[in-house]
Coordinates of C-alpha atoms in Angstrom, one line a residue:
X811 CA 0.0 0.0 0.0
X812 CA 2.8 2.4 0.8
X813 CA 5.1 1.3 -2.1
X814 CA 7.1 4.3 -3.5
X815 CA 5.3 6.8 -1.2
X816 CA 6.1 5.7 2.4
X817 CA 8.5 3.9 4.7
X818 CA 6.5 0.8 5.7
X819 CA 7.3 -1.2 8.8
X820 CA 6.1 -4.6 9.8
X821 CA 6.2 -7.1 12.7
X822 CA 6.1 -10.9 12.3
X823 CA 5.8 -13.7 14.8
X824 CA 8.4 -16.4 14.2
X825 CA 8.3 -20.0 15.2
X826 CA 10.6 -20.9 18.1
X827 CA 11.5 -23.7 20.5
X828 CA 9.6 -21.8 23.2
X829 CA 6.2 -21.8 21.5
X830 CA 4.9 -24.7 23.6
X831 CA 5.3 -22.7 26.8
X832 CA 4.0 -19.3 25.5
X833 CA 0.5 -18.1 25.7
X834 CA -1.4 -18.0 22.4
X835 CA -2.7 -16.0 20.6
X836 CA 0.0 -13.4 20.8
X837 CA -1.9 -10.5 22.4
X838 CA 0.2 -7.3 22.8
X839 CA 0.6 -3.7 21.6
X840 CA 3.4 -3.2 19.0
X841 CA 4.9 0.3 18.9
X842 CA 7.3 1.6 16.3
X843 CA 9.3 4.8 16.7
X844 CA 11.6 6.4 14.2
X845 CA 14.0 8.9 15.8
X846 CA 14.6 12.4 14.6
X847 CA 18.3 12.7 15.4
X848 CA 18.2 16.5 15.1
X849 CA 15.1 17.9 16.7
X850 CA 14.1 15.1 18.9
X851 CA 10.6 15.1 17.5
X852 CA 10.1 11.4 16.9
X853 CA 7.4 9.7 14.9
X854 CA 5.5 6.8 16.7
X855 CA 2.7 4.5 15.5
X856 CA 1.3 1.4 17.2
X857 CA -1.3 -1.3 16.8
X858 CA -2.9 -3.9 18.9
X859 CA -2.5 -7.4 17.7
X860 CA -5.8 -9.1 16.6
X861 CA -6.3 -12.4 18.5
X862 CA -8.5 -13.6 15.7
X863 CA -5.8 -13.0 13.0
X864 CA -3.7 -15.9 11.8
X865 CA -0.7 -13.5 12.1
X866 CA -0.9 -13.8 15.9
X867 CA -1.7 -17.5 16.4
X868 CA 1.0 -20.0 17.3
X869 CA 3.1 -20.4 14.1
X870 CA 2.8 -23.5 12.1
X871 CA 5.5 -22.4 9.6
X872 CA 8.8 -20.6 10.1
X873 CA 7.0 -17.2 10.1
X874 CA 3.4 -15.9 10.3
X875 CA 2.1 -13.3 7.9
X876 CA 3.5 -9.9 8.9
X877 CA 1.3 -7.0 10.2
X878 CA 2.2 -3.4 10.7
X879 CA 2.1 0.1 9.4
X880 CA 2.3 0.3 5.6
X881 CA 2.0 4.1 5.7
X882 CA 4.4 4.7 8.6
X883 CA 6.4 7.6 7.3
X884 CA 5.8 9.5 4.1
X885 CA 9.0 9.6 1.9
X886 CA 8.4 13.4 1.5
X887 CA 9.5 13.7 5.2
X888 CA 12.9 12.3 4.3
X889 CA 13.6 14.9 1.6
X890 CA 15.9 17.8 2.3
X891 CA 17.5 18.5 5.7
X892 CA 15.7 16.3 8.2
X893 CA 16.8 14.5 11.2
X894 CA 15.4 11.0 10.4
X895 CA 18.5 10.0 8.3
X896 CA 21.9 11.2 9.5
X897 CA 25.1 9.9 8.1
X898 CA 23.0 7.4 6.1
X899 CA 21.6 5.9 9.4
X900 CA 18.0 5.7 10.6
X901 CA 17.1 4.5 14.1
X902 CA 13.9 2.6 14.5
X903 CA 12.7 1.2 17.9
X904 CA 10.2 -1.6 18.2
X905 CA 8.5 -2.1 21.5
X906 CA 6.1 -4.9 22.5
X907 CA 3.9 -4.0 25.4
X908 CA 1.2 -5.8 27.4
X909 CA -2.3 -4.6 26.7

């Protein structure tokens, strides 16, 4: 959806050896933050996982279908002198929180 217009960011649940002892479905809030390295005015977006979505059920393959923010950051915000990219580096934090 955001191809050629936005930075898109996604989160995927991967299969692991610990799956048998984890609670399913995966029910959390996922928060993404991109850091403005100049002004300190960061951009944050988040979503709650949908317990009915196959993306957040116990994985039966190596990786579930990713979910996230396809329109996270307009590419126009990266033009010119901005603080999101400095010395060819962008910092993005992903935080998983209890609901």
